[in-house]
PDB file of C-alpha atoms in Angstrom:
ATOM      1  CA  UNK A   1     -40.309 124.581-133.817  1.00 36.00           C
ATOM      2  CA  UNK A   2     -43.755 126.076-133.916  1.00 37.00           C
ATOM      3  CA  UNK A   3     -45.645 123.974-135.838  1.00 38.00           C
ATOM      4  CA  UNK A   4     -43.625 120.658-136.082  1.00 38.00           C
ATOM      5  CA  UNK A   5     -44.447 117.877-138.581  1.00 42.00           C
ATOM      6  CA  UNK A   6     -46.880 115.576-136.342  1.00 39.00           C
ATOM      7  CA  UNK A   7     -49.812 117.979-136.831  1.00 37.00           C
ATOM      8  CA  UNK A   8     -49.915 116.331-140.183  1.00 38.00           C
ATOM      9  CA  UNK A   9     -51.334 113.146-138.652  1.00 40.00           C
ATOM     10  CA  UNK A  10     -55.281 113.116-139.361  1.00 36.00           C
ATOM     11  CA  UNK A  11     -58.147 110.316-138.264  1.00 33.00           C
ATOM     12  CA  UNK A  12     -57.203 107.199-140.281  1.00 34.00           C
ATOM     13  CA  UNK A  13     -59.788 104.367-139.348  1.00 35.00           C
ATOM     14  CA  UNK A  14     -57.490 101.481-140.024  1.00 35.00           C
ATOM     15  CA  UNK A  15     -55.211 103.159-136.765  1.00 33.00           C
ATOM     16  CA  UNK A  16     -58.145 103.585-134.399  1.00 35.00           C
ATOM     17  CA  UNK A  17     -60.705 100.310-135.395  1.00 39.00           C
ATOM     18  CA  UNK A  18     -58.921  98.136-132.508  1.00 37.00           C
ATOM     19  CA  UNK A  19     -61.347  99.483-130.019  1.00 38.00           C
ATOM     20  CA  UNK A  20     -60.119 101.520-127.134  1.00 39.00           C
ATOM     21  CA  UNK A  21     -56.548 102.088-126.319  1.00 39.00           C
ATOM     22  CA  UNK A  22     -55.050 100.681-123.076  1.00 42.00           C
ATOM     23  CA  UNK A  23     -53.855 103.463-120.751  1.00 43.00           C
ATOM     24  CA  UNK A  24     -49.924 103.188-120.380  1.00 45.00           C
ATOM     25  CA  UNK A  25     -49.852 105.484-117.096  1.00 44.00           C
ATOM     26  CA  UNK A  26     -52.257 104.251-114.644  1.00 41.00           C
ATOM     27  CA  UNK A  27     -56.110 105.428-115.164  1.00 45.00           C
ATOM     28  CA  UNK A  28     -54.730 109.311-116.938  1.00 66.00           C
ATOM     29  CA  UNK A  29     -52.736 110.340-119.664  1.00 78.00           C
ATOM     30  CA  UNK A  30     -49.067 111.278-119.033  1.00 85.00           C
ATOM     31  CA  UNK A  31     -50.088 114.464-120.626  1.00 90.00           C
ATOM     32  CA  UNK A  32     -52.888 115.574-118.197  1.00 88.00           C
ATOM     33  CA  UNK A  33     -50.407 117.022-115.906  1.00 86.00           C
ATOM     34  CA  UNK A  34     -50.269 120.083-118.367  1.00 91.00           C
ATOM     35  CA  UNK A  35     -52.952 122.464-117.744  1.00 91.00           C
ATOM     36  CA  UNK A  36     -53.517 123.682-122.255  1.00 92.00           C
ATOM     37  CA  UNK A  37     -50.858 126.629-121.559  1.00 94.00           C
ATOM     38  CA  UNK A  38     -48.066 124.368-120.350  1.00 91.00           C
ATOM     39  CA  UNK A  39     -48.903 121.724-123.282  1.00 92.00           C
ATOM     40  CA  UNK A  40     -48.337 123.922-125.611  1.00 93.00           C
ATOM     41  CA  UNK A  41     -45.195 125.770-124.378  1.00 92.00           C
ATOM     42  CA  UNK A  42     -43.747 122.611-123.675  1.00 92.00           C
ATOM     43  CA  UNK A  43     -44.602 120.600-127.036  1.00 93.00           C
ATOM     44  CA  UNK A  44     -46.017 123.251-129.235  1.00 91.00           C
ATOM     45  CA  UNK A  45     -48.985 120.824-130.228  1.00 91.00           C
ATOM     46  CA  UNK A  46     -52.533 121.323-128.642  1.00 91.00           C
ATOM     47  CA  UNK A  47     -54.129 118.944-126.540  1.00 92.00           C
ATOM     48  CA  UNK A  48     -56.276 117.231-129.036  1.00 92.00           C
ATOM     49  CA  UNK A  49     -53.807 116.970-131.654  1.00 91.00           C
ATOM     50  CA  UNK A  50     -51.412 115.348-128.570  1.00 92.00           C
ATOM     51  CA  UNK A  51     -54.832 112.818-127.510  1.00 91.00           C
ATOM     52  CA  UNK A  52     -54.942 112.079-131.785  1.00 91.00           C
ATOM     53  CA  UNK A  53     -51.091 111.301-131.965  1.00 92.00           C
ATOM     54  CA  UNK A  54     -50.858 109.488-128.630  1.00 91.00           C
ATOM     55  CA  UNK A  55     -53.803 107.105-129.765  1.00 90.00           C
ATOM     56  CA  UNK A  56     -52.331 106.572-133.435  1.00 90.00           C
ATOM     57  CA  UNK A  57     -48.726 105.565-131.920  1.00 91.00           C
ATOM     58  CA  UNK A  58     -50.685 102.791-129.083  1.00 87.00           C
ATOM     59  CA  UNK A  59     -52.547 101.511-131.832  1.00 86.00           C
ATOM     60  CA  UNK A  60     -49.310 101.116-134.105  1.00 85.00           C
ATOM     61  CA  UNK A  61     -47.073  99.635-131.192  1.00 81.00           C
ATOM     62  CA  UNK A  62     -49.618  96.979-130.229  1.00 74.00           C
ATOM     63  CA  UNK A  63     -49.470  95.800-133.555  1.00 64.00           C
ATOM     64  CA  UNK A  64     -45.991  95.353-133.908  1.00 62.00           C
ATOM     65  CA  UNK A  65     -43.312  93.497-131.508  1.00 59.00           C
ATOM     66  CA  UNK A  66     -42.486  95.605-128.455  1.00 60.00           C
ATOM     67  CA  UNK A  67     -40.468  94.952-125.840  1.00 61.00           C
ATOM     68  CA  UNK A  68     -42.319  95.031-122.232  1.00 61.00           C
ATOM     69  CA  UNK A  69     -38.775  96.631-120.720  1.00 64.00           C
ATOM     70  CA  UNK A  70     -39.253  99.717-122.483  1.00 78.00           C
ATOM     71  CA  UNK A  71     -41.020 102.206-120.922  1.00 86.00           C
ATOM     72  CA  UNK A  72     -44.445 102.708-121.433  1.00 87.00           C
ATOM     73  CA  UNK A  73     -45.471 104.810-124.678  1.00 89.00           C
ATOM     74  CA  UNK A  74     -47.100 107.676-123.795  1.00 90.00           C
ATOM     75  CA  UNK A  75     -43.746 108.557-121.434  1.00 91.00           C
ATOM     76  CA  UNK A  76     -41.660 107.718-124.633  1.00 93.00           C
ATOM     77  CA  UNK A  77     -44.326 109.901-126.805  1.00 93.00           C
ATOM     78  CA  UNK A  78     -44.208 112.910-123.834  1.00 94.00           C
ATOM     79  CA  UNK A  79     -40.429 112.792-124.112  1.00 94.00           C
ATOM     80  CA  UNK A  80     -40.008 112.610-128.027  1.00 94.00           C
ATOM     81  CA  UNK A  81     -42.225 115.293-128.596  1.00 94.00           C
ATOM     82  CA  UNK A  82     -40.544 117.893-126.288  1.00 92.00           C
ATOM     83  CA  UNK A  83     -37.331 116.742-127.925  1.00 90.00           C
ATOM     84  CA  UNK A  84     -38.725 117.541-130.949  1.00 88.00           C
ATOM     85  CA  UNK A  85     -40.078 120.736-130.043  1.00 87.00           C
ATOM     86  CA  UNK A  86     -36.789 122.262-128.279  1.00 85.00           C
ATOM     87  CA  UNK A  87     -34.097 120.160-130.119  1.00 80.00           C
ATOM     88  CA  UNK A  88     -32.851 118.775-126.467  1.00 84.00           C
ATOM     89  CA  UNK A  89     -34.200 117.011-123.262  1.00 89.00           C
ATOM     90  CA  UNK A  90     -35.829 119.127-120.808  1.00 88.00           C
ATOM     91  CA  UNK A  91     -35.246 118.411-117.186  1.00 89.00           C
ATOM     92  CA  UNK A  92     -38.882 118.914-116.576  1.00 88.00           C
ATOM     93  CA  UNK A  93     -40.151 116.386-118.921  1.00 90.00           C
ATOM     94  CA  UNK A  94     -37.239 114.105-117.899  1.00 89.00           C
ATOM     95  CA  UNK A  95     -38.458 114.698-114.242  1.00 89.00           C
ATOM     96  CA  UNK A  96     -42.151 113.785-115.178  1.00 88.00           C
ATOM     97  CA  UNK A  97     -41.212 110.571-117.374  1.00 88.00           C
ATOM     98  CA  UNK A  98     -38.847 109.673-114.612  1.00 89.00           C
ATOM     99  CA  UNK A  99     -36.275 108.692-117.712  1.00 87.00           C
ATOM    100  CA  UNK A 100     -32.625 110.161-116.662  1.00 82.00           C
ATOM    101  CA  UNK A 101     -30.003 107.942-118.627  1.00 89.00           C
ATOM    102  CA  UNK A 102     -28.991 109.743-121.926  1.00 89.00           C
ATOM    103  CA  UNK A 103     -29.258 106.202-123.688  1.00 91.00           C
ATOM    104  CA  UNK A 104     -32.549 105.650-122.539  1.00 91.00           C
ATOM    105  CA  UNK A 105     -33.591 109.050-123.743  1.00 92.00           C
ATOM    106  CA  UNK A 106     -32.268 108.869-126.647  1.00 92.00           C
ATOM    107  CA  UNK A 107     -33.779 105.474-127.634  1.00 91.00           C
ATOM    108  CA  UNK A 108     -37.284 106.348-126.571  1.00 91.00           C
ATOM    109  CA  UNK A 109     -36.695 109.274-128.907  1.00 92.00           C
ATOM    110  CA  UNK A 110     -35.635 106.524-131.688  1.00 92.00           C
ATOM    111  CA  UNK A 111     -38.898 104.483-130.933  1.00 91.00           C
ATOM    112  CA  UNK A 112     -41.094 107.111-131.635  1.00 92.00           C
ATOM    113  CA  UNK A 113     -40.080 108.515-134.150  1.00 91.00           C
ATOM    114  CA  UNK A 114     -39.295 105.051-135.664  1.00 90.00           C
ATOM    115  CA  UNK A 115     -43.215 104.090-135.277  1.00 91.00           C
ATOM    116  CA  UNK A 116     -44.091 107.863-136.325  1.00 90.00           C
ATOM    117  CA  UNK A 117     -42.037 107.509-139.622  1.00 87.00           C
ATOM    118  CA  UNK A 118     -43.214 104.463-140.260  1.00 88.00           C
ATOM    119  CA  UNK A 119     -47.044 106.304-140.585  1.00 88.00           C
ATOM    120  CA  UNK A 120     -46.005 108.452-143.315  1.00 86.00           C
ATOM    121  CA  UNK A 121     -47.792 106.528-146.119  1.00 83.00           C
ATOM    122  CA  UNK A 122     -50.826 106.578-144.135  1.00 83.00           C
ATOM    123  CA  UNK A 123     -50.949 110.233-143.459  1.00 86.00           C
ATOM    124  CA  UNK A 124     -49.118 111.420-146.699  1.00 90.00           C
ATOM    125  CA  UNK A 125     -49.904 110.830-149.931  1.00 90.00           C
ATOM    126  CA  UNK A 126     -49.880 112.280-153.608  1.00 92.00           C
ATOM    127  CA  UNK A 127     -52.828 112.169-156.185  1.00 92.00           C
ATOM    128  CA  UNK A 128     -50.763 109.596-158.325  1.00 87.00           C
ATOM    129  CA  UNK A 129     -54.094 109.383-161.085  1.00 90.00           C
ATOM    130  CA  UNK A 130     -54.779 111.603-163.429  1.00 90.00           C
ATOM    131  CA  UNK A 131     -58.492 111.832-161.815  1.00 93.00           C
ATOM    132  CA  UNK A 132     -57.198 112.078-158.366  1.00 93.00           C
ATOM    133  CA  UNK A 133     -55.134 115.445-159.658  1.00 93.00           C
ATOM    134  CA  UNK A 134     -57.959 116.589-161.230  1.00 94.00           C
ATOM    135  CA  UNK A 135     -60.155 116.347-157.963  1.00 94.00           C
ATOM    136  CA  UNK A 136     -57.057 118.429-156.092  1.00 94.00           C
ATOM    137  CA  UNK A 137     -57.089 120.837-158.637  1.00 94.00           C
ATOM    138  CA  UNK A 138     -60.572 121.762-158.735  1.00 95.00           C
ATOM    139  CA  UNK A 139     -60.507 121.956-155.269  1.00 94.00           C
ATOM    140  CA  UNK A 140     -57.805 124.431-155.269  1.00 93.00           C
ATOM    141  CA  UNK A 141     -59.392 126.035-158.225  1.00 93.00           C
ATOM    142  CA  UNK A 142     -62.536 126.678-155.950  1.00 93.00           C
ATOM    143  CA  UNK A 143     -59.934 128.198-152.624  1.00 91.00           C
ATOM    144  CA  UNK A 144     -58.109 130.451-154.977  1.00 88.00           C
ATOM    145  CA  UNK A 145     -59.450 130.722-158.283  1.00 90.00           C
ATOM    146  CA  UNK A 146     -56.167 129.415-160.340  1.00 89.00           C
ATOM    147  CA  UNK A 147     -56.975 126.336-162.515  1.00 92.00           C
ATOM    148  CA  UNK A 148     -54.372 123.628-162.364  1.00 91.00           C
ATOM    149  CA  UNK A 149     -52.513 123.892-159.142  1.00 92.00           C
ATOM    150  CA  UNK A 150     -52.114 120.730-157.052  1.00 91.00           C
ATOM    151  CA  UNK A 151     -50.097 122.461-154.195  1.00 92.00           C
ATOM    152  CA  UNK A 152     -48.389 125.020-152.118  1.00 92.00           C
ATOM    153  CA  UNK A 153     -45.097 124.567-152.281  1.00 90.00           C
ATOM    154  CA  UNK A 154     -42.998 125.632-149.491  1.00 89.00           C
ATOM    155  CA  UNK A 155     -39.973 125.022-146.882  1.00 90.00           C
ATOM    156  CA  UNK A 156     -40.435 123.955-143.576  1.00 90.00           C
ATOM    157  CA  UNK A 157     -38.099 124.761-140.807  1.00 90.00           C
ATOM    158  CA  UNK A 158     -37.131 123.397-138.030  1.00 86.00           C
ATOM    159  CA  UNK A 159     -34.867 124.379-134.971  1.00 83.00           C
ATOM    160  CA  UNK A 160     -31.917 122.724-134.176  1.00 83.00           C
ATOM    161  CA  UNK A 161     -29.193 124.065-131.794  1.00 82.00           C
ATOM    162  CA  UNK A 162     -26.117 123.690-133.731  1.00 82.00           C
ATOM    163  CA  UNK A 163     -22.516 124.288-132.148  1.00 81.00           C
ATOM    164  CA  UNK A 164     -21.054 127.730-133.417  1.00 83.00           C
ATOM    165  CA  UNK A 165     -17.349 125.545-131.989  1.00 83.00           C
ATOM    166  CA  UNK A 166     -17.841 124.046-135.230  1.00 83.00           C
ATOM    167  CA  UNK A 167     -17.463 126.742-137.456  1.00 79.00           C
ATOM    168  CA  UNK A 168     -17.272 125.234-140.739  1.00 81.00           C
ATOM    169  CA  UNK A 169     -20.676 123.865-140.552  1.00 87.00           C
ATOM    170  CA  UNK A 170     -22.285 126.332-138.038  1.00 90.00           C
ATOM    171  CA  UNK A 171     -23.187 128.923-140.828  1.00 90.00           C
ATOM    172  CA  UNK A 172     -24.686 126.721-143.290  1.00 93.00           C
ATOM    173  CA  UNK A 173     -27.627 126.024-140.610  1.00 92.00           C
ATOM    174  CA  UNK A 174     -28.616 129.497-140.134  1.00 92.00           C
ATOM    175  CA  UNK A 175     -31.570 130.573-142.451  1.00 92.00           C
ATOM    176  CA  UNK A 176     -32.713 134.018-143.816  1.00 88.00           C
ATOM    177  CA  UNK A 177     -34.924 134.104-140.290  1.00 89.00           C
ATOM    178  CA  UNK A 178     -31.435 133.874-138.059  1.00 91.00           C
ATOM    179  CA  UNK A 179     -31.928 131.304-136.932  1.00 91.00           C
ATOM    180  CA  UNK A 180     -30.249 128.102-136.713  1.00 91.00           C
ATOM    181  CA  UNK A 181     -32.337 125.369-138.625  1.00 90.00           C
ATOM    182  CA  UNK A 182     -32.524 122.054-141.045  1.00 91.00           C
ATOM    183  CA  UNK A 183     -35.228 122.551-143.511  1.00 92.00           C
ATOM    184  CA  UNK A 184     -37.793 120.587-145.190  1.00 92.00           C
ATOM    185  CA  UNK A 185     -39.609 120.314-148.486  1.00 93.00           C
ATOM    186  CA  UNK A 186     -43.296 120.140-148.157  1.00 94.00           C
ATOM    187  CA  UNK A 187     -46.528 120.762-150.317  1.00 94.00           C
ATOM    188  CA  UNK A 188     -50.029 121.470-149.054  1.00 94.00           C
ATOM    189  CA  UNK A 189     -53.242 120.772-150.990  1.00 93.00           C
ATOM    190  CA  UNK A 190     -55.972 123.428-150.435  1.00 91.00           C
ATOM    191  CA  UNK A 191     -57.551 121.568-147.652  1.00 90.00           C
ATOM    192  CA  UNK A 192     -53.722 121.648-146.011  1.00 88.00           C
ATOM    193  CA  UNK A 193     -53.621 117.826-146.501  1.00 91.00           C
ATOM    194  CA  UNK A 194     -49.456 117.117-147.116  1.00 92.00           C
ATOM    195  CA  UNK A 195     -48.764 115.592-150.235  1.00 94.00           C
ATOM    196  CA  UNK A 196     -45.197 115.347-150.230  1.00 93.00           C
ATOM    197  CA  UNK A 197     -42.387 115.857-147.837  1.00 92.00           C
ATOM    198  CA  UNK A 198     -39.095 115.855-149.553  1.00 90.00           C
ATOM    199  CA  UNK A 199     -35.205 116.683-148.027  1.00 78.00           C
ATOM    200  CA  UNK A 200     -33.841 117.584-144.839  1.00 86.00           C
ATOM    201  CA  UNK A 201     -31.076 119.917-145.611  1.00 91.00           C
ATOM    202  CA  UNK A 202     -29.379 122.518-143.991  1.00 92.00           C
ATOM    203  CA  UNK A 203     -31.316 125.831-142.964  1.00 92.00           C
ATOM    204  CA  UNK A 204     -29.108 127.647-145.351  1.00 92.00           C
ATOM    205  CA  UNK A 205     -30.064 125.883-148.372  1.00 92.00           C
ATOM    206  CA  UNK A 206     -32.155 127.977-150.607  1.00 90.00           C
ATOM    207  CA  UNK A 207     -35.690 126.772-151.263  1.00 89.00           C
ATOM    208  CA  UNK A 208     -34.944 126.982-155.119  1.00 89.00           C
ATOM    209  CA  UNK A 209     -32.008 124.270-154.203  1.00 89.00           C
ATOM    210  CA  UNK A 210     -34.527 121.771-152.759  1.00 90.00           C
ATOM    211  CA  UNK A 211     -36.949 121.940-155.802  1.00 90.00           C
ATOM    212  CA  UNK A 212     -34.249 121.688-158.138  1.00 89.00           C
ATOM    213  CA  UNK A 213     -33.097 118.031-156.302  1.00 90.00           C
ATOM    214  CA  UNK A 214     -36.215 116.585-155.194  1.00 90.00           C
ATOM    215  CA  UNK A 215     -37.977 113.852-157.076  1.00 91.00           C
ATOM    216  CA  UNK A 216     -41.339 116.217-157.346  1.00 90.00           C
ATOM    217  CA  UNK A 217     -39.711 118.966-158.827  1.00 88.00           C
ATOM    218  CA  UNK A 218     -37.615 116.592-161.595  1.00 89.00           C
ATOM    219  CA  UNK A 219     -40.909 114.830-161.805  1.00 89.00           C
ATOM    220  CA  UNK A 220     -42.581 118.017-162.539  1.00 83.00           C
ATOM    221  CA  UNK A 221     -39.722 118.497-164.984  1.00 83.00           C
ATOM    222  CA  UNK A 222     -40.210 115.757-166.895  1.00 87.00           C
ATOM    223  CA  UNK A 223     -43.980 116.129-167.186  1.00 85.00           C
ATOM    224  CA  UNK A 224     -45.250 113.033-165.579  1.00 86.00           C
ATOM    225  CA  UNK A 225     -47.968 114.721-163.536  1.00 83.00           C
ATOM    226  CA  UNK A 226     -49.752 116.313-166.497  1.00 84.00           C
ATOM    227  CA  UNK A 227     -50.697 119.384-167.031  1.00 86.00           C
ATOM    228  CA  UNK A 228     -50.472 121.007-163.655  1.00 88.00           C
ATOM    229  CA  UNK A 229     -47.917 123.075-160.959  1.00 85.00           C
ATOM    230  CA  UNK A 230     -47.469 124.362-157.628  1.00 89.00           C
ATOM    231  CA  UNK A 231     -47.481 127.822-156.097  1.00 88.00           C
ATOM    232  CA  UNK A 232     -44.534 128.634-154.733  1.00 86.00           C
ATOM    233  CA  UNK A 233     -43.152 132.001-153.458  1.00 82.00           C
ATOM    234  CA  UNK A 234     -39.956 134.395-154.998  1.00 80.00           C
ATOM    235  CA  UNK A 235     -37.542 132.621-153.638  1.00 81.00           C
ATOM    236  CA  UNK A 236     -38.116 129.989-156.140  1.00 79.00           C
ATOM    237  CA  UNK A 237     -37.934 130.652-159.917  1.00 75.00           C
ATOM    238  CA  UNK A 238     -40.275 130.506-162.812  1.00 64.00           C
ATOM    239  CA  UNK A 239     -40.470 126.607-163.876  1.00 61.00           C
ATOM    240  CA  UNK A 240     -43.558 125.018-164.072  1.00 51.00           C
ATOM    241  CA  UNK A 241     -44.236 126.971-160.258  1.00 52.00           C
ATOM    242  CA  UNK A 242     -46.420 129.970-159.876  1.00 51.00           C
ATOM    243  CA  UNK A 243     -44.838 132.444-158.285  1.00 47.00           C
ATOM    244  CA  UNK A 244     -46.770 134.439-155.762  1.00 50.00           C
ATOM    245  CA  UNK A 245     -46.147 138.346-155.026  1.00 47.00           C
ATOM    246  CA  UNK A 246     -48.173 139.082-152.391  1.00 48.00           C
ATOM    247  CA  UNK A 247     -48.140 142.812-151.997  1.00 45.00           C
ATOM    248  CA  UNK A 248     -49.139 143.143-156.224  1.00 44.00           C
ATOM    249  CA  UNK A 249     -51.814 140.642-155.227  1.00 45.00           C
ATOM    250  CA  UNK A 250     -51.120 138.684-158.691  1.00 43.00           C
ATOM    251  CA  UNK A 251     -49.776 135.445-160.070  1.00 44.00           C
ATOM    252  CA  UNK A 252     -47.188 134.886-162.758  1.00 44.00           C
ATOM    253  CA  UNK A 253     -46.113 131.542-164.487  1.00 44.00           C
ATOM    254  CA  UNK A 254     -44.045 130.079-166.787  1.00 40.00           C
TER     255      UNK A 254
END
């Protein structure tokens, strides 16, 4: 995926007041092997947002119970986050984190991404107060000149390699791109702050679909954010979203 869901993760003081992390390979990073080019073709992330989400994940582990077995957390972070960059294990990255037992792959895969969930309150939240929307808005107001959005609304996907042997399934994962995907709810504020991440579906499932069932669009729905709404683009009807059209360079709503 080209721009997978950890760049999300901004400077949150409570993560980072413990002082300075310990180093879990020796005096370097696990990462400083990669010259910027390789970083990025191998985890699609650049190097500071790999230093920001390396630090946040020590900082979480030492303050909950870890086992001293496991391996040490920057080789579980370098080998989560080319799994979830290529949607399998690399034998270069398995190579480098010296980690060759499926298992063991796979559960410093679950470790990560169990501390890295786990984060998601810290790093995502929704203006829940009627002030707090009102502070979004105007900001948006003053990016695009609409009054009363709170958010871009919009699907993230995210590449999977899904087995065309199983060919009742197989189809419902490839998206309008070709591609074989499960897809993701998200909406931006005008600062590109995420303010909600909703479903994991299929890559086939249309982005009208996802609004529909999530709890922000029936929320929407039943009015308990006030008088504000999302941009969105024509894939998804005219509710209480604006609907972009790019190439008339105008906005319609409901």
């Amino acid at each position: 995926m080209a721009f997978p869901a950890p760049v999300w993760l901004a400077v949150q003081e409570e993560l980072l007041e413990s002082g300075e992390p310990e180093e879990d390979c020796g005096s370097q990073s696990c990462f400083d092997d990669f010259n910027d080019q390789a970083l990025f073709e191998t985890f699609h992330l650049s190097r500071p947002c790999i230093a920001f989400i390396t630090d946040a994940v020590r900082m979480r582990v030492k303050s909950a119970a870890f086992k001293k077995s496991q391996p040490p957390v920057d080789v579980m972070l370098m080998t989560a986050l080319s799994y979830y960059a290529h949607g399998v294990f690399t034998s270069s990255v398995q190579a480098k984190a010296g980690i060759n037992q499926p298992a063991a792959l796979v559960n410093a895969v679950s470790i990560i991404s169990g501390v890295i969930a786990g984060m998601s309150d810290v790093f995502i939240s929704f203006p829940l107060t009627a002030e707090a929307r009102a502070r979004t808005a105007s900001r948006m107001e003053e990016l695009c000149g609409i009054p009363g959005v709170l958010g871009v609304l919009a699907p993230a996907h995210f590449k999977i390699r899904a087995s065309p042997y199983d060919k009742k399934s197989f189809k419902s994962f490839i998206n309008t791109l070709g591609y074989t995907s499960v897809v993701s709810q998200f909406i931006c504020d005008s600062e590109g702050n995420i303010l909600s991440v909703e479903k994991c579906c299929v890559g086939g499932a249309f982005e009208q679909e996802l609004w529909d069932s999530s709890f922000k669009g029936k929320e929407v729905e039943d009015d308990l954010h006030g008088p504000f709404w999302f941009i969105g683009e024509l894939r998804y009807h005219l509710t209480l979203v604006h609907i972009f059209i790019p190439s008339q360079n105008s906005v319609k709503k409901s």
